[in-house]
Short mmCIF file of C-alpha atoms and ligand atoms in Angstrom, two decimals:
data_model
loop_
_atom_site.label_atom_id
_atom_site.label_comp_id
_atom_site.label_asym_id
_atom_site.label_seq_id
_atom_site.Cartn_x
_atom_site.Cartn_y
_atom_site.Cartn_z
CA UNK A 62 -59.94 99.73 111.16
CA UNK A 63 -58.57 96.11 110.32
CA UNK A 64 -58.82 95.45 106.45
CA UNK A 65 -56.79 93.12 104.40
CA UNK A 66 -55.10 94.58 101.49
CA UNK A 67 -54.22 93.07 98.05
CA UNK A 68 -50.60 92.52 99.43
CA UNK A 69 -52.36 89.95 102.19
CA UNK A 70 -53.72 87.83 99.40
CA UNK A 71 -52.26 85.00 97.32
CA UNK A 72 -53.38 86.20 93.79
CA UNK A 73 -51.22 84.40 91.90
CA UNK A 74 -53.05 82.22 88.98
CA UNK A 75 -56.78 83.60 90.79
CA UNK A 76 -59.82 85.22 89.61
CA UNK A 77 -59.93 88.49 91.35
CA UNK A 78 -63.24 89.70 91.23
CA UNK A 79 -63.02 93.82 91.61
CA UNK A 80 -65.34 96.13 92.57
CA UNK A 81 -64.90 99.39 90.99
CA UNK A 82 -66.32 102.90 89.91
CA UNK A 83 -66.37 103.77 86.07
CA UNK A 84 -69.27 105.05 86.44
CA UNK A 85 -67.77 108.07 84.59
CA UNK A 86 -69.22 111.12 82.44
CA UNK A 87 -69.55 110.72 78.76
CA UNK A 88 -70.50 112.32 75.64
CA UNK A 89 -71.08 110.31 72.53
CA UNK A 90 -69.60 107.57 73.18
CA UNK A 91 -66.62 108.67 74.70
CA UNK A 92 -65.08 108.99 78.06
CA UNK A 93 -64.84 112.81 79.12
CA UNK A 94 -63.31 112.71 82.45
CA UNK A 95 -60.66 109.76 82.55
CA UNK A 96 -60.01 110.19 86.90
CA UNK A 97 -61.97 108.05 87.95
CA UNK A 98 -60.36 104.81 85.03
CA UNK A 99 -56.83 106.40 85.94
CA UNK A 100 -57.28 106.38 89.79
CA UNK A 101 -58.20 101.80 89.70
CA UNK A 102 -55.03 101.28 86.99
CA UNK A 103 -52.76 100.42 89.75
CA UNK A 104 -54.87 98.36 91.43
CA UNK A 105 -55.94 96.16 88.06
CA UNK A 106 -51.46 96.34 87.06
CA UNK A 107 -51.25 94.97 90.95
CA UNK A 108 -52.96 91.96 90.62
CA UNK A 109 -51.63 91.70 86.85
CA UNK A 110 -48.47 91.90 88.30
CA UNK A 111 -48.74 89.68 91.42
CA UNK A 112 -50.03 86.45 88.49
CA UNK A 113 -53.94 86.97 89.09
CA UNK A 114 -56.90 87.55 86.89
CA UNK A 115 -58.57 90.84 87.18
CA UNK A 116 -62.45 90.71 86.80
CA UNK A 117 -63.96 94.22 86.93
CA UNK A 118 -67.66 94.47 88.48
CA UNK A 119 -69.17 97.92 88.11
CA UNK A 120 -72.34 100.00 87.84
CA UNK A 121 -72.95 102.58 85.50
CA UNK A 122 -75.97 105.01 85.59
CA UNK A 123 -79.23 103.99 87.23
CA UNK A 124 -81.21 101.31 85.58
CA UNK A 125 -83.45 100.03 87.66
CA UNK A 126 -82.81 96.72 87.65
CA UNK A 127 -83.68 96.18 84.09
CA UNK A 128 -81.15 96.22 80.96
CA UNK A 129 -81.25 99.69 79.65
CA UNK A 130 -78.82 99.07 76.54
CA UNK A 131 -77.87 102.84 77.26
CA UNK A 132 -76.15 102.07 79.92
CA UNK A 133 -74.00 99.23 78.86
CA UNK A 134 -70.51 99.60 80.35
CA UNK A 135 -68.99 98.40 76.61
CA UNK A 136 -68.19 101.17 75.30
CA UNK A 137 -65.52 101.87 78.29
CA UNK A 138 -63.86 99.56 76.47
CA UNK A 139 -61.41 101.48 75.11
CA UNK A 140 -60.57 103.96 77.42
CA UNK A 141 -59.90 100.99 80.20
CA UNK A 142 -57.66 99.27 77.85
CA UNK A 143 -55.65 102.55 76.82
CA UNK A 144 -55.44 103.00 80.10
CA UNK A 145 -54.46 99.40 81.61
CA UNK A 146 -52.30 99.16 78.70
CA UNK A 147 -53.55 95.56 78.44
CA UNK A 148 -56.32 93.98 76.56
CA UNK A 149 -59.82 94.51 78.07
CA UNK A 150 -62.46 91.89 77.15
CA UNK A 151 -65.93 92.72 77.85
CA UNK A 152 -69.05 90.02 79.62
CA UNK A 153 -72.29 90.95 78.09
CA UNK A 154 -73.51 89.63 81.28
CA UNK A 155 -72.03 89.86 85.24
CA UNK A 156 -73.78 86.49 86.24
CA UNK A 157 -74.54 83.28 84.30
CA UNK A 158 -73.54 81.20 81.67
CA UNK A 159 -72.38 84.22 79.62
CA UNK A 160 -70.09 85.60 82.51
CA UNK A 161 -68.71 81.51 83.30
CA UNK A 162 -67.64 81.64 80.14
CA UNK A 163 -65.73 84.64 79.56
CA UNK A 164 -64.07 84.51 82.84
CA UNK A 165 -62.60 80.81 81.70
CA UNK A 166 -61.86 82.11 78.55
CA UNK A 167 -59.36 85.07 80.20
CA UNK A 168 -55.73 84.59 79.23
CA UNK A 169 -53.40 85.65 81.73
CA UNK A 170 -52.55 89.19 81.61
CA UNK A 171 -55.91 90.36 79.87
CA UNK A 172 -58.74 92.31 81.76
CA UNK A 173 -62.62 91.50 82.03
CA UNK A 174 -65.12 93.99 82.63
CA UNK A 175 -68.69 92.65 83.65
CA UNK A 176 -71.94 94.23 82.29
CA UNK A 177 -73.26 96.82 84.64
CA UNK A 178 -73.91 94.84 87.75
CA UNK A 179 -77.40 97.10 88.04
CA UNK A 180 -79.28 95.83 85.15
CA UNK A 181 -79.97 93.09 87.63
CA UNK A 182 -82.56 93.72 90.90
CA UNK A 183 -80.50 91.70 92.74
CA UNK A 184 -77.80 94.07 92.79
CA UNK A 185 -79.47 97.27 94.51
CA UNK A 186 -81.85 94.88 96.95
CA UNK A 187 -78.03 92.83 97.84
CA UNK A 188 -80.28 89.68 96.96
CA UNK A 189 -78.09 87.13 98.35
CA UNK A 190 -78.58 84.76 95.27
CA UNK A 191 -77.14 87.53 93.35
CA UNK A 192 -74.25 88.12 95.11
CA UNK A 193 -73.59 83.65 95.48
CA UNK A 194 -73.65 84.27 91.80
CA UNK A 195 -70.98 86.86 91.25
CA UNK A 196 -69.04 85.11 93.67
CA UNK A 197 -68.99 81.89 91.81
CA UNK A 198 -67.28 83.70 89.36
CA UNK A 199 -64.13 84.06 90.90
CA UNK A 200 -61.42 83.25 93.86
CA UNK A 201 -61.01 86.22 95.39
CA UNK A 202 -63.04 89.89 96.42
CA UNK A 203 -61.17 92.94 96.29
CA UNK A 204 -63.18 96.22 96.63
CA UNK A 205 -61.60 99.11 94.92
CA UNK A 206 -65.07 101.25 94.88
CA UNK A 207 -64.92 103.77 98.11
CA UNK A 208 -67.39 106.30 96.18
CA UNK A 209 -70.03 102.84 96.10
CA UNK A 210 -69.24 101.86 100.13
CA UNK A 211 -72.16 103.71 101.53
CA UNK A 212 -74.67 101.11 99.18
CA UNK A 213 -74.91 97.61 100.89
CA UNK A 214 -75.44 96.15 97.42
CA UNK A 215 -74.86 92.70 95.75
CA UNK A 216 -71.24 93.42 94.35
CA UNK A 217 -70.12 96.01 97.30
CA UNK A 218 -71.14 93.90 100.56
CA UNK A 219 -72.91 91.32 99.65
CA UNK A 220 -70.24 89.23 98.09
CA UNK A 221 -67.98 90.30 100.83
CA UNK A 222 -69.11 87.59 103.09
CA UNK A 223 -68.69 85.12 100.37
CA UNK A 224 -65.17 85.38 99.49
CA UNK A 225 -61.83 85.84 101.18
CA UNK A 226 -61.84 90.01 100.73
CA UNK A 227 -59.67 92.74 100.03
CA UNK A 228 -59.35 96.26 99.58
CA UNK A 229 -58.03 97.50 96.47
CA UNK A 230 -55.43 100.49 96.03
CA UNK A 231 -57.32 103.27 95.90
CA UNK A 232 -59.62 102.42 98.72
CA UNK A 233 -56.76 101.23 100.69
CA UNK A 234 -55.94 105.16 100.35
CA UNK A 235 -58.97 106.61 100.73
CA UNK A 236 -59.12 104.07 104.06
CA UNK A 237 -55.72 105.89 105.16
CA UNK A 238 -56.65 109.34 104.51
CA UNK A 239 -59.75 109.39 105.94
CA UNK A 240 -58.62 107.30 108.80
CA UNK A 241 -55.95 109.98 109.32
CA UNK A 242 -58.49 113.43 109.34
CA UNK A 243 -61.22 112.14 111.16
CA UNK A 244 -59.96 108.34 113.01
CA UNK A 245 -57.00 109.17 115.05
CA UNK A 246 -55.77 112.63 113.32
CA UNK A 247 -53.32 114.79 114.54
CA UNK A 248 -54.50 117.79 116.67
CA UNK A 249 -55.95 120.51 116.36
CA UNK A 250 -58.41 119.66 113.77
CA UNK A 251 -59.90 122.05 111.57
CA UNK A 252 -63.11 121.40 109.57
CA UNK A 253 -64.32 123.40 106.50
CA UNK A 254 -67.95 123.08 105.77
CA UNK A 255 -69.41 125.33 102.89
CA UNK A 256 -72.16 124.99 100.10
CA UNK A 257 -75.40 125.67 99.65
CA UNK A 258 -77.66 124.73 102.38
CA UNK A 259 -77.52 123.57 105.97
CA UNK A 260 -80.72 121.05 105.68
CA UNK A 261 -78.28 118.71 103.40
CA UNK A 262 -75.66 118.64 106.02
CA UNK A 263 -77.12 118.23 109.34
CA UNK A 264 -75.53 114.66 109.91
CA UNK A 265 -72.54 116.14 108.86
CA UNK A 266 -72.15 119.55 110.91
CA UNK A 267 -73.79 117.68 114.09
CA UNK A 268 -70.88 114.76 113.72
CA UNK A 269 -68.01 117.34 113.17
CA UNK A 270 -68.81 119.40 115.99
CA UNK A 271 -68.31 116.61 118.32
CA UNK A 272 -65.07 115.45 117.07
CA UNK A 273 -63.04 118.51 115.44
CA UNK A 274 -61.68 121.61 117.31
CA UNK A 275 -62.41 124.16 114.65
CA UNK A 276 -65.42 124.43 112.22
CA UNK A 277 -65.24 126.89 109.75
CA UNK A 278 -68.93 127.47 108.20
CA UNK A 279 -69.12 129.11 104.84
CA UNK A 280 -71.26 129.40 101.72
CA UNK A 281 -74.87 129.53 101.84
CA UNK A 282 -75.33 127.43 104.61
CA UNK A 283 -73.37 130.26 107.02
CA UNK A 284 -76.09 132.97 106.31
CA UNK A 285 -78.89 130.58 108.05
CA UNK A 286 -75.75 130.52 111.02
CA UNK A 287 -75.99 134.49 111.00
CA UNK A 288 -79.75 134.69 110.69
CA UNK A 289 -79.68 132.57 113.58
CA UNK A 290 -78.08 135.14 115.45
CA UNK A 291 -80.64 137.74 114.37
CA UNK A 292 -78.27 138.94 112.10
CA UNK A 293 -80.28 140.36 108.77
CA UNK A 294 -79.03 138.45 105.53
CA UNK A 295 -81.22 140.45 103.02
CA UNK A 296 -81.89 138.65 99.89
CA UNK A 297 -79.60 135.69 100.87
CA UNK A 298 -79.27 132.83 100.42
CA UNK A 299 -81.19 131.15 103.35
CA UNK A 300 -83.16 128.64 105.28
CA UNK A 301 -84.95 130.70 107.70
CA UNK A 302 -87.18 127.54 109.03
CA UNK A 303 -83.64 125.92 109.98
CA UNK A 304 -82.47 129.20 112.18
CA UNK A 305 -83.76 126.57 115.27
CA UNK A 306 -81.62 124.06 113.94
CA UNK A 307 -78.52 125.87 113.71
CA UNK A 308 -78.39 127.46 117.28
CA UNK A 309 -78.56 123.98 118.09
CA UNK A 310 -75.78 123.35 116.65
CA UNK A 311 -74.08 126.38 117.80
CA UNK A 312 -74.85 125.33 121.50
CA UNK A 313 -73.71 121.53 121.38
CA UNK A 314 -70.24 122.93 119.86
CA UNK A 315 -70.09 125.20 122.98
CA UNK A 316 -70.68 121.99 125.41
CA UNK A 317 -67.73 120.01 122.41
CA UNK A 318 -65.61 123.47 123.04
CA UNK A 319 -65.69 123.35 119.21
CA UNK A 320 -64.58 126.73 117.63
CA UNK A 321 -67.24 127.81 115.03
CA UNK A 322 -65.82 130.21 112.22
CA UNK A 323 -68.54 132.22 111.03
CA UNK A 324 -68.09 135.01 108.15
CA UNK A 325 -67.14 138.33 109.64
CA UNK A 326 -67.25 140.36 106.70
CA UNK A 327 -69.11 139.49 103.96
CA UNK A 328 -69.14 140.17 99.82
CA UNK A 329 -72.75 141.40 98.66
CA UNK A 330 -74.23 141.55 95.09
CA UNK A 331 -77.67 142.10 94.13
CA UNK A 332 -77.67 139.61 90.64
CA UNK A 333 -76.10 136.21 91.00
CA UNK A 334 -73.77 136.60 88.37
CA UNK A 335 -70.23 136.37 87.03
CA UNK A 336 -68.59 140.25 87.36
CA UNK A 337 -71.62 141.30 89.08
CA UNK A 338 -71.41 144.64 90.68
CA UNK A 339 -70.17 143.89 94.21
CA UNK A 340 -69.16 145.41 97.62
CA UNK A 341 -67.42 144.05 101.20
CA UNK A 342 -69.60 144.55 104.04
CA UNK A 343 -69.42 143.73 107.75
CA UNK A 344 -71.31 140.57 108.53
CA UNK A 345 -73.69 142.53 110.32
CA UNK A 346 -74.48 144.73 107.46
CA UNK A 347 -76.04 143.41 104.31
CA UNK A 348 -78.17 145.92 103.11
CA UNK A 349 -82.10 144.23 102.13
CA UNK A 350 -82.18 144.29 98.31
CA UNK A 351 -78.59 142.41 98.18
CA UNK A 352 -77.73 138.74 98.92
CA UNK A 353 -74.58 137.63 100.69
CA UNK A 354 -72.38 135.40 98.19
CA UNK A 355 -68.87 135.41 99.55
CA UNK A 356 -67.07 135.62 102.81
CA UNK A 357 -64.64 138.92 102.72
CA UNK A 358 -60.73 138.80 103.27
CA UNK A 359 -60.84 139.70 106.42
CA UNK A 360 -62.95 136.19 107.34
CA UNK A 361 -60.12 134.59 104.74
CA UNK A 362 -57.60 136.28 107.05
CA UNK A 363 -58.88 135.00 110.27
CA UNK A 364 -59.70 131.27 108.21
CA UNK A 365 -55.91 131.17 107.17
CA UNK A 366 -54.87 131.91 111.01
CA UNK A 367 -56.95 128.96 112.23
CA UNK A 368 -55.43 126.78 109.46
CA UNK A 369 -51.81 127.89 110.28
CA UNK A 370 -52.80 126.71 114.23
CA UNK A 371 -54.18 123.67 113.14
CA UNK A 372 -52.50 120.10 112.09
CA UNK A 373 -54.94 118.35 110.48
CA UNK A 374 -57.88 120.07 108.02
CA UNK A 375 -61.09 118.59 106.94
CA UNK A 376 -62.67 120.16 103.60
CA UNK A 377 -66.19 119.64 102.34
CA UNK A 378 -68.26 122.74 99.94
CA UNK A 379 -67.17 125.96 99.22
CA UNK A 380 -67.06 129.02 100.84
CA UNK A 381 -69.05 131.21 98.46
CA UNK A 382 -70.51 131.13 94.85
CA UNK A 383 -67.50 129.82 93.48
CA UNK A 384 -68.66 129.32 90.43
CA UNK A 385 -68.91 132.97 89.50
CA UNK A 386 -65.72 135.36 89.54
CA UNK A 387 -65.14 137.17 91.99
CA UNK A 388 -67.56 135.35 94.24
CA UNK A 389 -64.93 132.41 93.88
CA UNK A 390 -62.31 134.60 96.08
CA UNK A 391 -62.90 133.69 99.76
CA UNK A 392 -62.96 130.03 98.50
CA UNK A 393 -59.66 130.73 96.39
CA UNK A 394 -57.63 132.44 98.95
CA UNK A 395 -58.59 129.47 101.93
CA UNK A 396 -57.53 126.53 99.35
CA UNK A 397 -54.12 128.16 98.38
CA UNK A 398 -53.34 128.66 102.30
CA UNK A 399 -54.36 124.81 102.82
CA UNK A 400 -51.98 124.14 99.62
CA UNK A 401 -49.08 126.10 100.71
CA UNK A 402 -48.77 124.63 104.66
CA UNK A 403 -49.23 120.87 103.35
CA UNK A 404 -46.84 121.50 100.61
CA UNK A 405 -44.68 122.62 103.96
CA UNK A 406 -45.25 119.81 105.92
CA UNK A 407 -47.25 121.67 108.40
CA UNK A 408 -50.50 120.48 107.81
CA UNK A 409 -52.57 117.06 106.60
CA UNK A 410 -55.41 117.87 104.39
CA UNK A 411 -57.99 116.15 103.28
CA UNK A 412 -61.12 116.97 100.95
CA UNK A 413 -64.90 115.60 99.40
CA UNK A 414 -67.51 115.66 97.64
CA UNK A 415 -68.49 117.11 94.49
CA UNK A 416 -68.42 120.46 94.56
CA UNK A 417 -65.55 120.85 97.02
CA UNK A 418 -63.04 118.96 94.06
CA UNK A 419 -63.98 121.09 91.26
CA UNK A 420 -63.75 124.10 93.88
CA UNK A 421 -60.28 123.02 94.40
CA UNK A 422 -59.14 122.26 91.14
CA UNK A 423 -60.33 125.90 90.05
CA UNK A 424 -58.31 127.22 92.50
CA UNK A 425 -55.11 124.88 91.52
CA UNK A 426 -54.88 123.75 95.08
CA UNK A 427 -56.02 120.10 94.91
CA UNK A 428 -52.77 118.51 93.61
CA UNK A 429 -50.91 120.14 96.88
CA UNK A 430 -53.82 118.60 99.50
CA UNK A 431 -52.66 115.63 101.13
CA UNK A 432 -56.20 113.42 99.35
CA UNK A 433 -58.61 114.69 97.48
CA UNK A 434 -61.24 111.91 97.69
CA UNK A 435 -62.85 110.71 94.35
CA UNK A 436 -66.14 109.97 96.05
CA UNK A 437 -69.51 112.17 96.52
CA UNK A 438 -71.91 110.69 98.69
CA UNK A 439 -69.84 108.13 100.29
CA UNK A 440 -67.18 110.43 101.60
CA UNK A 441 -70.09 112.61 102.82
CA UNK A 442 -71.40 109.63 104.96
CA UNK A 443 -67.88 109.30 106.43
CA UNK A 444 -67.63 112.67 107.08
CA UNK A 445 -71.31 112.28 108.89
CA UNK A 446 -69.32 109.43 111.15
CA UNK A 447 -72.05 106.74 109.37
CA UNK A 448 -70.53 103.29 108.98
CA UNK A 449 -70.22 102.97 105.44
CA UNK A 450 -71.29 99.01 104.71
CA UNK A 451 -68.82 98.06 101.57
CA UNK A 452 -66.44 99.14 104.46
CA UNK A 453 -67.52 97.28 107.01
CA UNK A 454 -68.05 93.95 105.05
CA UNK A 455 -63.99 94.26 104.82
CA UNK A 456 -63.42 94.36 108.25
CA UNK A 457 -62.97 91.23 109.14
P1 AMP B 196 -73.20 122.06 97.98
O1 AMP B 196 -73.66 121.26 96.80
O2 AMP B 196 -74.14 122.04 99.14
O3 AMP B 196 -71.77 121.78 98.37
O4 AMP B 196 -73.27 123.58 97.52
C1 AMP B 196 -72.45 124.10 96.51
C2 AMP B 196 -73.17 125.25 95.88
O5 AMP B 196 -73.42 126.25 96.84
C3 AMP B 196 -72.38 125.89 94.78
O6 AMP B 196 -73.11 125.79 93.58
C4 AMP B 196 -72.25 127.35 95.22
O7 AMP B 196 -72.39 128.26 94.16
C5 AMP B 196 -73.39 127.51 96.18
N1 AMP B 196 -73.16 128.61 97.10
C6 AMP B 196 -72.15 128.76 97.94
N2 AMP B 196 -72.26 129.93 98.61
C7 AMP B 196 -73.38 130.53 98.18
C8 AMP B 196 -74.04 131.76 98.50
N3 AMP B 196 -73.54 132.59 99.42
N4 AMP B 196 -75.18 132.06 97.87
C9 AMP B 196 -75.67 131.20 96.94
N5 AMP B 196 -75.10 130.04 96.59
C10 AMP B 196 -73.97 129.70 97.20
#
């Protein structure tokens, strides 16, 4: 992967128009969950730094292509300029007369942010017009927005081609880490695959099984791997009209000598619910009125053994109900093990998508893991071995 960074670029008195996520949760009015502001501040004190003008471009929500005054991006406002610790001046347009004129008006030092870049059609379709007009806007592309990389859109590819282009800070990292676990990573690999259900991550298992050494299968998804075996799974959990699927998959990791890590013992309840009455079963033993919702310790045991053999680890979805104590333990016990041997050195770990961060928070492991990507369905794409386009349009 060849992409140029913001330390490749000449930014000094130039319009830096930058791509990036806010497209963060709030509640009236406010910002509730800051990451995703915090995790751009370097890149926007970078080019404040380096003498050049930082123009934020940015989506927010899902309007269609039509101003939804709902969705404004205004009333980040605030939390962008407490957290830039510079003035933030706000377009009520990203194109046009309205945007011309606020980007002439910025004073060095002092932030723009663009209105959402998807109250136009342009944006979603990548309407070329669109993107010649967000590119008139400015000097110079950089693309801080790894979570939007998967959409070829106006402001993610399509105005890639247009002007001299960049990655930002953060995607510059996610770039590294994921470039790292899956691009050229250090061997053995170990992947962790978990959630609900396998039909979501086909792409995903049949790309991993090709390239990683270990796959550890968990969650949900593992009791359609043990019904596949003719193993009963009771009130599971399970896709029974993917069983065909999944001992395809378990046959093309046999041809990739890829090790699959199925639960061996296994935590049954019959309510899904927190404190629900519980017991540890073999695999091979979940009785007809109970569903599987947890691997047992001795599958954590035999997880943590494969992690201590391995050098790089791969993370996405949990290994049980994590949401609901104790179902949380399997998942719990395999993130501390990752945390502890990359805290040692011993280990480069890297970890997705939704679930699989707020899995790993719960458990307190996230801040050891070597990146914890920001990004949903983009880092899932990645993980599926798709070229992501936003990517691609920087590799130049
Ligand atoms: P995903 O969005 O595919 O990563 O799936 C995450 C969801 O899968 C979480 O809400 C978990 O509670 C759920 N999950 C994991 N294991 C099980 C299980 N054994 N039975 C039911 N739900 C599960």
């Amino acid at each position: 992967m060849a992409w140029k960074s913001l330390d490749d670029m000449d930014l000094a008195g130039k319009v830096v128009l930058t791509r990036v996520d806010i497209n963060v949760p709030m509640e009236d009015g406010r910002v509730t969950d800051m990451t995703r502001i915090e995790r751009i501040a370097p890149t926007v004190a970078d080019i404040l730094k380096a003498g050049g003008k930082p123009v934020l471009m940015a989506h927010f929500d899902r309007p269609k292509g039509k101003v939804v005054p709902s969705m404004s991006l205004e009333p980040l406002v605030p939390a962008l300029s407490g957290t830039f610790g510079v003035p933030v001046r706000f377009a009520a347009d990203c194109i046009g007369a309205e945007a011309k004129k606020a980007v002439a008006a910025l004073p060095e030092g002092e932030v723009l942010l663009l209105e959402n870049t998807r109250f136009h059609p342009g944006e979603e379709k990548n309407d070329p017009e669109f993107a010649a007009s967000l590119a008139a806007l400015g000097e110079i592309f950089c693309n801080d927005a790894f979570s939007a990389a998967h959409r070829a859109h106006g402001s993610t590819e399509g105005i890639a081609r247009l002007l001299p282009a960049c990655a930002g800070r953060l995607m510059a990292a996610e770039l590294s880490a994921l470039e790292a676990a899956l691009g050229a990573p250090k061997r053995p690999v170990v992947a962790v695959v978990g959630g609900a259900k396998v039909s979501t991550k086909l792409d995903l298992l049949g790309n991993l099984v090709r390239k990683v050494d270990h796959l550890v299968i968990g969650g949900g998804m593992a009791n359609t791997f043990l019904a596949a075996k003719g193993i009963g799974v009771g009130k599971s959990l399970c896709e029974h009209d993917m069983t065909g699927t999944a001992k395809e998959i378990l046959a093309k990791a046999g041809e990739a000598s890829c090790e699959i890590v199925l639960p061996e013992d296994i935590v049954v309840a019959r309510e899904f619910r927190a404190g629900a009455e519980n017991e540890t079963l073999a695999a091979d033993a979940c009785p007809e009125d109970a569903m599987i919702l947890d691997a047992g310790p001795e599958t954590v045991k035999r997880i943590a053994a494969v992690f201590e053999g391995a050098k790089t680890l791969i993370w996405n979805g949990p290994l049980g109900a994590f949401e609901i104590s104790p179902f949380d333990a399997a998942t719990n016990a395999a993130a501390a093990k990752a945390a502890e041997l990359t805290r040692n050195g011993a280990l480069i770990s890297v970890a997705g998508g939704g679930d699989t961060v707020s899995a790993l928070n719960r458990a307190d492991a996230a801040k050891d893991f070597t990146y914890v990507s920001s990004a949903g369905g983009a880092f899932l794409e990645w993980m599926e071995g798709k070229t992501l386009p936003g990517v691609a349009a920087l590799e130049q």
